[in-house]
XYZ file of C-alpha atoms in Angstrom:
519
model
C 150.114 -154.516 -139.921
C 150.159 -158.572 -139.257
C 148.440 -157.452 -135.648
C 145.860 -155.166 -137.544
C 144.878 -157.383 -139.980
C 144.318 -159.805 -137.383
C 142.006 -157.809 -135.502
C 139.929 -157.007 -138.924
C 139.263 -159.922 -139.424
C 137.845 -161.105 -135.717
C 135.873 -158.263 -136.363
C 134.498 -159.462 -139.464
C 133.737 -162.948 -137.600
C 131.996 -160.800 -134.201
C 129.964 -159.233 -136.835
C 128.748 -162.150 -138.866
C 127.776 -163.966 -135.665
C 126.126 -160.545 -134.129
C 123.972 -160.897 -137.204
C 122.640 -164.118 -137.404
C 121.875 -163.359 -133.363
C 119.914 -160.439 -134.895
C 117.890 -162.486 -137.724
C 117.080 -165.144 -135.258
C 115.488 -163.098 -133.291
C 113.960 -160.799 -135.370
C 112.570 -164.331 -137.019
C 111.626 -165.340 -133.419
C 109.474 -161.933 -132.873
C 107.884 -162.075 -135.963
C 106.557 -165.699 -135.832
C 105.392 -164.474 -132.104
C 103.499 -161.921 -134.107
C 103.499 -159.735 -131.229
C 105.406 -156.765 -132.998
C 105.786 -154.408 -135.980
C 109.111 -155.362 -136.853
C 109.103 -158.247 -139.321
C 111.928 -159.947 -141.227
C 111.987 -156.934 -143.991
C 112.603 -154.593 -140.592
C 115.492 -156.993 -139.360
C 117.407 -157.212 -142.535
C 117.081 -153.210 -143.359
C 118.183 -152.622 -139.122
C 121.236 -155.433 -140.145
C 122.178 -153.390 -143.288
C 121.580 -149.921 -141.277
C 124.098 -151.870 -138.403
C 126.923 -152.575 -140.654
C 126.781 -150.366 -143.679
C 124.532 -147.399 -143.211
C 121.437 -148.922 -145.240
C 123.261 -147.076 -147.996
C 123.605 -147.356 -151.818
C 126.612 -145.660 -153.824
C 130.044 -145.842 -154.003
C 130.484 -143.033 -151.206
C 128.499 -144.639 -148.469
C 129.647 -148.177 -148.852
C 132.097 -148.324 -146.091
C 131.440 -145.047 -144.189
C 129.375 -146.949 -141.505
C 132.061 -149.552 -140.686
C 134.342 -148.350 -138.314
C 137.376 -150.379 -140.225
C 140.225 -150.607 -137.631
C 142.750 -150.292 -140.968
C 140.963 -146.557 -141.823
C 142.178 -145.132 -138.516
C 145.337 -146.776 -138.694
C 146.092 -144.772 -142.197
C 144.588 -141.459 -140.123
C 146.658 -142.138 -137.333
C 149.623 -142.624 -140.053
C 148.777 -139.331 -141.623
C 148.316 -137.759 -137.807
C 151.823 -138.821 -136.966
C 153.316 -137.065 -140.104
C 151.858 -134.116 -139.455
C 152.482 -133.386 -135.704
C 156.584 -133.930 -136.657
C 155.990 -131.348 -138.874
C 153.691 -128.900 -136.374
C 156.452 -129.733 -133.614
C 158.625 -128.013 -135.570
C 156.373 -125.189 -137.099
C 155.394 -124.217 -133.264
C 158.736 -124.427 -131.417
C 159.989 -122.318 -134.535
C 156.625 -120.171 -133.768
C 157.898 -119.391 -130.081
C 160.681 -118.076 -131.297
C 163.557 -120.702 -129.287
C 165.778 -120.319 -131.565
C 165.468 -123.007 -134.276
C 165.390 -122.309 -138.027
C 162.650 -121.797 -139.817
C 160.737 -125.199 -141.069
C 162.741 -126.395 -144.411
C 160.814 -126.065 -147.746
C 158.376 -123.829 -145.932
C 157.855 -120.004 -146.593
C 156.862 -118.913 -142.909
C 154.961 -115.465 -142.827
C 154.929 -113.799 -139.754
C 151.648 -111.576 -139.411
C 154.234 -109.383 -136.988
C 155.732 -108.633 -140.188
C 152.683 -107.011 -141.701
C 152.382 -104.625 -138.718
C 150.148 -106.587 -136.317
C 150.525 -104.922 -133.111
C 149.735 -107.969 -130.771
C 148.733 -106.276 -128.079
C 145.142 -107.154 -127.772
C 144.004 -103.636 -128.404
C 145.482 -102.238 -131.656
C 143.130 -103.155 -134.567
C 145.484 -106.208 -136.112
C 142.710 -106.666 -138.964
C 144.161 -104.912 -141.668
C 147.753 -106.387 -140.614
C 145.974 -109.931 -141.148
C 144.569 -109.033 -144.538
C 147.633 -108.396 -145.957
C 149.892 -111.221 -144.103
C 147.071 -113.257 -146.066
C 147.450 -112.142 -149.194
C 151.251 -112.759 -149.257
C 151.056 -116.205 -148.028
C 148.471 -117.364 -149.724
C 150.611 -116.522 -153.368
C 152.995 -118.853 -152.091
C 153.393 -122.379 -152.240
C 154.160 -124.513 -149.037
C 153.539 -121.465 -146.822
C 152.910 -120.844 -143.127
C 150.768 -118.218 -141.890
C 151.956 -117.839 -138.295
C 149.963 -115.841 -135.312
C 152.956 -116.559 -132.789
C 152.387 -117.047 -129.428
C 152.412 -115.322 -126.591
C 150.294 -112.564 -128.010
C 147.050 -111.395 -128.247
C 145.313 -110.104 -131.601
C 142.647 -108.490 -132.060
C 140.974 -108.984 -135.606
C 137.625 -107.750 -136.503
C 135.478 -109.390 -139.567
C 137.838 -110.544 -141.699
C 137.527 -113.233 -145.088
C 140.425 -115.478 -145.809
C 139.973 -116.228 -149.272
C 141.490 -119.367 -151.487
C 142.473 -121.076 -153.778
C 145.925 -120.811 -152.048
C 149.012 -122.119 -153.240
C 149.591 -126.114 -152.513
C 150.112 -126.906 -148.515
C 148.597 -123.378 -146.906
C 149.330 -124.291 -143.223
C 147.240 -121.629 -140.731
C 149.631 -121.888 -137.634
C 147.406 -120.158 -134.410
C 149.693 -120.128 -131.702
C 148.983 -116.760 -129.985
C 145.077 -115.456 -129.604
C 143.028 -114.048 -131.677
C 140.136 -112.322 -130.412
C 137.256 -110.150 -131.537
C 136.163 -106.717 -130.790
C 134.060 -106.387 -127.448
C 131.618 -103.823 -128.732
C 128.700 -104.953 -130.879
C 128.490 -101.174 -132.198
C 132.024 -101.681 -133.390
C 131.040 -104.281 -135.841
C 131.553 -104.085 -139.839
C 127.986 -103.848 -140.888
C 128.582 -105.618 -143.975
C 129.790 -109.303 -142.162
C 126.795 -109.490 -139.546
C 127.238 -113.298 -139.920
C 130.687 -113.818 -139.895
C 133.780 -113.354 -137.484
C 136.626 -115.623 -139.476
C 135.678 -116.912 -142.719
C 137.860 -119.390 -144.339
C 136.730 -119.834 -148.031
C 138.119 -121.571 -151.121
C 140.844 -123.525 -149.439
C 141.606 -126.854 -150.862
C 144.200 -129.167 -148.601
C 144.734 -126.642 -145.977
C 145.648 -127.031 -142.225
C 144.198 -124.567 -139.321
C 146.119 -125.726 -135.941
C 148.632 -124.689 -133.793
C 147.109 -124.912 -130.272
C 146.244 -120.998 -130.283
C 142.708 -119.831 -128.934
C 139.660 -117.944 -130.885
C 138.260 -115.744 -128.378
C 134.900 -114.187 -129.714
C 134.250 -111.629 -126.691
C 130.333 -112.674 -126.550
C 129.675 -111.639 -123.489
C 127.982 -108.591 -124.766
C 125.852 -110.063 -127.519
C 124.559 -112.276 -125.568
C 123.548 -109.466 -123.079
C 121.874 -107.873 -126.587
C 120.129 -110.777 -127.771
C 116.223 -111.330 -127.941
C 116.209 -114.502 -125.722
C 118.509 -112.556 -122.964
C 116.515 -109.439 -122.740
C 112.673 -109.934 -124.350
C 112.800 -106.109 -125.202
C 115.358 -106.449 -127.785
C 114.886 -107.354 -131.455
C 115.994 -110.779 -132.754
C 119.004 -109.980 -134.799
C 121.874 -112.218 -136.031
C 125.229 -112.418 -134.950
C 128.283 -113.684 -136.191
C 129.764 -117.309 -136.364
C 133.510 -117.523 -134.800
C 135.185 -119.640 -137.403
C 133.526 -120.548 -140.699
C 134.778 -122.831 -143.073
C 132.854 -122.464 -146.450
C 133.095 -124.261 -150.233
C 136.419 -125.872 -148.608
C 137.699 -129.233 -149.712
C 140.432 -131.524 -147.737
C 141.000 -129.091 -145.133
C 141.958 -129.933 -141.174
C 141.382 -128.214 -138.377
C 143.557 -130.096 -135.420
C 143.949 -128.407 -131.756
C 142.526 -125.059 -131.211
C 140.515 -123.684 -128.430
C 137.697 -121.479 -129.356
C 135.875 -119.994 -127.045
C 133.104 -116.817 -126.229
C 131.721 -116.865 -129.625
C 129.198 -114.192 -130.785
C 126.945 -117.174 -131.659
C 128.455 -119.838 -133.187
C 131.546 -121.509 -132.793
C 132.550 -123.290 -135.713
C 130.649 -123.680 -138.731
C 131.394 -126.465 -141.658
C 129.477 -125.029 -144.805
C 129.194 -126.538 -148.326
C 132.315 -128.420 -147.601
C 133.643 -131.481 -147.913
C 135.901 -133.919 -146.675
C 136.632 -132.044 -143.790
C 138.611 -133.067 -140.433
C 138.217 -131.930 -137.379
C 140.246 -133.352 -134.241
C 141.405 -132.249 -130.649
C 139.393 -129.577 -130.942
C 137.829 -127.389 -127.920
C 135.150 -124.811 -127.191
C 133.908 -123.117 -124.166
C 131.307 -120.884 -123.970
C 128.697 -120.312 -120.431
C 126.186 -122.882 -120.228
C 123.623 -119.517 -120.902
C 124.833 -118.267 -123.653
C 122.443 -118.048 -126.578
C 122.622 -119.916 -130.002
C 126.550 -120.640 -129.222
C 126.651 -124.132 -131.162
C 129.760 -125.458 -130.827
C 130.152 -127.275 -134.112
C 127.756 -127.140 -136.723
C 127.531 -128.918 -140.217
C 125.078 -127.391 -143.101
C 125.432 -128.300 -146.940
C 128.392 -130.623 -146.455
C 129.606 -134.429 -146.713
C 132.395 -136.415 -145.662
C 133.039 -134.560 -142.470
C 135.263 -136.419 -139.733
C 134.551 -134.902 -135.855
C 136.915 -136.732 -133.480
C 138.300 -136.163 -130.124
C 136.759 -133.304 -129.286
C 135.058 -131.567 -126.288
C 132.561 -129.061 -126.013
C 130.236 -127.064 -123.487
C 128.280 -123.970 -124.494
C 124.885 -122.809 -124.072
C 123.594 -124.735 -127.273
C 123.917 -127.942 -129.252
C 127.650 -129.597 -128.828
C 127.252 -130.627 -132.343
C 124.010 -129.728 -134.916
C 124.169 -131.208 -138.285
C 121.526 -129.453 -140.235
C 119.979 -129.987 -144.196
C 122.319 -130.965 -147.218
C 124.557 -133.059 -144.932
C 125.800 -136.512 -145.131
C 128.307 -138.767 -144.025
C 128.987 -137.384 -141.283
C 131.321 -139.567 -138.150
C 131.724 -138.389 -134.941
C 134.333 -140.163 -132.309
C 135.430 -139.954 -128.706
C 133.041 -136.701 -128.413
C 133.008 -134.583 -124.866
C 129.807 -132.610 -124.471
C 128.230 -130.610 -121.745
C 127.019 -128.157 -120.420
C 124.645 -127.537 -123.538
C 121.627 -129.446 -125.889
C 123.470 -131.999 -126.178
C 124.419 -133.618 -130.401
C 121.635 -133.019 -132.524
C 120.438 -133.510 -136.182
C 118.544 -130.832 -137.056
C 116.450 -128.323 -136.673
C 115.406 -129.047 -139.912
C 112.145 -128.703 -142.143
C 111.123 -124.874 -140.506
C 109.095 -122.566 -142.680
C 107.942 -126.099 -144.548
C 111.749 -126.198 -146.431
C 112.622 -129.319 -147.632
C 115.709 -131.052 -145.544
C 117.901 -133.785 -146.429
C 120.283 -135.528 -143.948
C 122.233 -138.931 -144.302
C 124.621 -141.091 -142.538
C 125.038 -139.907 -139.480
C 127.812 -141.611 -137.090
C 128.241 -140.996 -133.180
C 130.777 -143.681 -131.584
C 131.564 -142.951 -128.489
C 130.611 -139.889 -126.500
C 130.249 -139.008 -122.635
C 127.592 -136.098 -122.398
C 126.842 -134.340 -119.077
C 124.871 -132.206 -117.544
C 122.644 -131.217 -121.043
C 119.122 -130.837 -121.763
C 119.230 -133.588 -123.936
C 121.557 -136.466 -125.463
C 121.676 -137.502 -128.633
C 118.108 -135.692 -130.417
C 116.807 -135.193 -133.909
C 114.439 -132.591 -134.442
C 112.284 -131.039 -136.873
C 109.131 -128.564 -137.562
C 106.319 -129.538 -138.433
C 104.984 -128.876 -142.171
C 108.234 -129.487 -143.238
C 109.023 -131.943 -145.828
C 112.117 -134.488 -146.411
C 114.266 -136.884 -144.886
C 116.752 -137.985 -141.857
C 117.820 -141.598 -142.541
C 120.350 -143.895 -142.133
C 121.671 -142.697 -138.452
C 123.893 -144.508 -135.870
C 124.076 -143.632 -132.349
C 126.592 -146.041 -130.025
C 128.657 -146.213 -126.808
C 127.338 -143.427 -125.149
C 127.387 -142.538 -121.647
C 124.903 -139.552 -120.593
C 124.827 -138.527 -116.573
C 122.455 -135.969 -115.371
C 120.588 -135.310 -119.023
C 117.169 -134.181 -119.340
C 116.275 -136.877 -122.164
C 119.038 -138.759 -123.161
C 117.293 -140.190 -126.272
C 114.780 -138.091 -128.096
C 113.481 -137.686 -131.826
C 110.949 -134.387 -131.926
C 109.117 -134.023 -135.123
C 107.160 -131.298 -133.464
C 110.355 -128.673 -132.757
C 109.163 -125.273 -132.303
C 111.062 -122.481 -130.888
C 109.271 -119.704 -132.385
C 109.014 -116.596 -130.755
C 105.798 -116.224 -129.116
C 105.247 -119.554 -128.058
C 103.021 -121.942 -129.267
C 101.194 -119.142 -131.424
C 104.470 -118.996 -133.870
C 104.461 -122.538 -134.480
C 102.494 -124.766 -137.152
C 100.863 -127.757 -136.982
C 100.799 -129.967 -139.655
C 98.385 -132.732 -140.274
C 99.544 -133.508 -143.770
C 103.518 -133.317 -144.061
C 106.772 -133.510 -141.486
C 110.680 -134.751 -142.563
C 110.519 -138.366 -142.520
C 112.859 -139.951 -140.009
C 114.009 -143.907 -140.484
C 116.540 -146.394 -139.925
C 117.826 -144.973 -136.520
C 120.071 -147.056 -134.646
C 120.565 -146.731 -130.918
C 123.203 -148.883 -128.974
C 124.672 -149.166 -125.999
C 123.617 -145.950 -124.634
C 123.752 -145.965 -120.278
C 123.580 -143.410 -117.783
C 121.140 -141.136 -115.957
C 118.225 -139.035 -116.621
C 116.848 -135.683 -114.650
C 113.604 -136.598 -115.981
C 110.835 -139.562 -116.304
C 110.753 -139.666 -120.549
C 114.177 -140.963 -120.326
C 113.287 -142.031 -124.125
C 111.141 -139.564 -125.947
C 110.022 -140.861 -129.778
C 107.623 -138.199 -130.310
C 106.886 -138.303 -134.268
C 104.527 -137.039 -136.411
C 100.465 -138.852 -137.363
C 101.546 -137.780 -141.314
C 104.815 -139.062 -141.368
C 105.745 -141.454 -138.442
C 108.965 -142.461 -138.078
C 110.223 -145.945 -138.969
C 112.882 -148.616 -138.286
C 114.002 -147.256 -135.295
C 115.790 -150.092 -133.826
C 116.894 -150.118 -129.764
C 119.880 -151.990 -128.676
C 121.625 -152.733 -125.323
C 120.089 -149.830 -123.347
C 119.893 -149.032 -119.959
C 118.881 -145.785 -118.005
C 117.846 -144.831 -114.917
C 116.300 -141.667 -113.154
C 119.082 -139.384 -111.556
C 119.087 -138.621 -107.760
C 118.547 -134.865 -109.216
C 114.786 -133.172 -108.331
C 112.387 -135.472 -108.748
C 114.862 -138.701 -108.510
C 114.381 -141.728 -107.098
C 111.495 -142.405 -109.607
C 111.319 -144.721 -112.554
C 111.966 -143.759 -116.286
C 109.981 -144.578 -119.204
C 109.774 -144.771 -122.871
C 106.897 -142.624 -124.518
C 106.218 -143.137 -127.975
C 103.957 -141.999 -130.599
C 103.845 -142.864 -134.169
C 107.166 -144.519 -133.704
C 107.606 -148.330 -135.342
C 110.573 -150.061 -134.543
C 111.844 -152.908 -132.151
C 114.212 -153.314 -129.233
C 116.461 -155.516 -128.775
C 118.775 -157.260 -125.619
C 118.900 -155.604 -122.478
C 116.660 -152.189 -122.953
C 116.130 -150.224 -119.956
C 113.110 -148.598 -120.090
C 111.352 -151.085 -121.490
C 110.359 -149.668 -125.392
C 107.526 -152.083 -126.028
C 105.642 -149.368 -127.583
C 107.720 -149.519 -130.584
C 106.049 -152.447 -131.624
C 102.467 -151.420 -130.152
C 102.752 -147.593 -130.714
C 99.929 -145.732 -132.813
C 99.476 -142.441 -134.145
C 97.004 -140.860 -132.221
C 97.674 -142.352 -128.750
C 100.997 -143.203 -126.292
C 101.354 -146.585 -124.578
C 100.341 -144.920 -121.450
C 96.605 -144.533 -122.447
C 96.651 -141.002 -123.435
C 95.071 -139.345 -126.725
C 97.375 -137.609 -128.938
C 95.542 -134.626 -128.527
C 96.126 -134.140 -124.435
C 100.257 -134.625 -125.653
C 99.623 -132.228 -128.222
C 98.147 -129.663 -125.572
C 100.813 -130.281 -122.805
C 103.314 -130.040 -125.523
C 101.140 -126.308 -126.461
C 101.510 -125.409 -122.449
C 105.422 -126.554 -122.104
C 105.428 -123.497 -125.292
C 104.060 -120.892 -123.577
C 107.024 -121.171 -120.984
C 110.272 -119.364 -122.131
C 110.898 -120.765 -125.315
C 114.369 -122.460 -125.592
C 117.165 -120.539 -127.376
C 116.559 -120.117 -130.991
C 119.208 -121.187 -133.719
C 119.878 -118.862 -136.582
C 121.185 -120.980 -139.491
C 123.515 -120.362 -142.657
């Protein structure tokens, strides 16, 4: 403790001297009075740097990336994996005793066949209903077998310390046509649960293969329809998910939905880097939720936080193939969208169309504020920084979407630092925002890309803004000057607004990009 208090408080001194680095020279540019960012900007960007820009009890610390807080996870981490060590070697059947104090229940033991073709749903159901009556149970899928489960709801409030131990597989039925009508949305819904643990190292297998092949953005012909989310955790409270594998889901992978104070760590999910709408994790209507340690590469967004959702901290993230870690889409159909505290430190995304991204539709109306990108590393990403307030993926093209003049989710105090690493295309920083609501405090720290020796490399990269106010600061590669020159209406290159507006109409009429389909 004597070394970790030592290191908080070095940390508190770094920090104090960052800042008055930071006033100085936001002082220095604004006597200059060559930019948009004047003291009021400097202090709100040093507020947004250490504490979110927040007010209220919840937000006060979430930004601050104490050393202390993930000591006491790592504390509870370390209690927990004694207790899954001996949960799975119990689970493999070598012999041991069951865990003391724990009820264990077997889903074998409700008649689940295990065999990957025997329907195990009904087997599951009632496994379900058994442990969840008791307190300090285990519901075991044991390894070394394969399960298939069709739509099935896992319903709470359980008993106190419901552990979900996935050792084995569990994977869904192949066949579309074999699909209970009345879940079109949902594979594995977890609902209710207060406290409980889903780990075990086992794998969620979705068998997507064939709804991709049915959906609307694989084959034109075929109506848009919905299709279920692999793992959903909904109206859950305290729960973690630690050190499963899900993979080949129908659509989504794992869904966190009015929840809150969720965990989710060591987690993995696969899907082909074609498959439509396959989010990996995605965060609607919920607060306090921890994504650490994990790595991800589907056909979609890594990560998508969407409206209703704040403080929200995301650590040592893997991501690629896919669209990268986004916030949003939010604001389509002109819905109102609220989204808060927003934490990436430290992520190493590859091969995706873009980095880190927040996008909405126009006509929308709303807020993204208070966000924190850092320590990123992107390699061979279309545009590794981006904020789109003119999303559309409508189908049809540019014909589905609207254009607003009057109203668009407002998007301030964003925070990019110490993001390096390659770009497949020239925008290397894209700040495209919207003449009725610009975006604002948008701050630039310690950047540096370059163009990737990919088609077309060898070239320079640039930053293209418009309606964008903010400042840069340090070592920002491409320059972002046009953050303190940048007007609605025109780019720093010269060009109207308008001849964006119709290249941006043009890029539409290509095939649009794959649609989400949102709780």
């Amino acid at each position: 403790m004597g070394i970790g208090r030592t290191g908080s408080r070095r940390r508190t001194l770094f920090l104090v001297l960052v800042a008055l680095l930071f006033v100085a020279a936001v002082k220095t540019a604004a006597g200059d009075g060559g930019g948009v960012a004047g003291s009021e900007d400097g202090e709100g960007f040093l507020r947004l740097w250490t504490d979110g820009g927040g007010e209220g009890d919840d937000q006060e610390n979430f930004f601050k990336w104490d050393e202390e807080e993930d000591d006491d996870e790592d504390d509870d981490d370390e209690d927990d994996d004694e207790e899954e060590g001996h949960i799975m070697m119990w689970g493999k059947k070598t012999g041991r005793r069951p865990p003391t104090c724990r009820n264990v229940v077997n889903v074998d033991s409700f008649g689940a066949a295990g065999d990957g073709d025997a329907d195990d749903t009904e087997a599951f159901a009632n496994a379900w209903k058994t442990a969840c009556s008791l307190e300090s149970a285990v519901f075991l899928v044991p390894a070394g077998r394969r399960y298939k489960v069709g739509a099935s709801t896992f319903t709470g409030p359980c008993k106190n310390k419901m552990t979900i131990q996935i050792q084995g597989t569990i994977v869904a039925p192949e066949e579309p046509s074999e699909w209970d009508p009345r879940s079109p949305r949902l594979w594995l819904l977890f609902s209710g649960l207060a406290g409980a643990r889903i780990q075990g190292g086992g794998v969620i297998d979705g068998s997507g293969s064939k709804w991709w092949a049915n959906s609307c953005k694989i084959n034109k012909s075929n109506p848009c329809k919905a299709a279920p989310t692999a793992v959903t955790l909904d109206s859950c409270r305290g729960v973690r998910v630690k050190g499963l594998r899900l993979q080949n889901a129908q659509q989504m992978h794992l869904t966190v939905y009015r929840s809150r104070n969720v965990r989710l760590a060591g987690v993995r999910i696969e899907s082909p880097e074609d498959s439509p709408n396959t989010d990996g994790i995605h965060v609607a209507e919920s607060s306090a939720v921890s994504i650490r340690n994990c790595r991800i590469g589907t056909g979609d967004d890594c990560i998508s936080i969407v409206n209703a959702s704040s403080n929200v901290r995301m650590t040592n993230i893997h991501c690629g193939p896919g669209h990268g870690i986004s916030i949003g889409s939010l604001g389509k159909g002109g819905t109102y969208a609220a989204v808060e505290n927003v934490a990436l430190d430290t992520a190493w995304i590859t091969r995706a169309q873009n980095g880190v991204r927040i996008k909405t539709w126009q006509g929308g109306a709303g807020y993204v504020r208070n966000v924190r990108f850092s320590n990123v590393a992107v390699d061979e990403v279309d545009h590794p920084i981006i904020i789109d307030q003119f999303y559309c993926d409508a189908a049809g093209g540019a014909a589905g979407c609207r254009n607003s003049s009057t109203s668009a989710v407002q998007v301030s105090n964003v925070a990019y630092r110490n993001i390096s690493g390659t770009s497949r295309r020239a925008e290397a920083i894209k700040f495209a925002c919207s003449d009725a609501v610009p975006c604002t405090g948008i701050v630039l720290a310690d950047i540096d890309l370059r163009r990737s020796d990919g088609d077309g490399g060898g070239g320079e990269v640039e930053t293209v803004c418009n309606c964008a106010v903010g400042f840069d600061y340090g070592c920002v590669r491409p320059a972002a000057d046009c953050l303190r020159s940048s007007t609605c209406g025109g780019a720093p290159d010269g060009r109207r607004h308008d001849e964006d507006k119709g290249k941006q109409a043009e890029a539409r009429t290509t095939p649009a990009p794959i649609r989400h389909t949102e709780l």
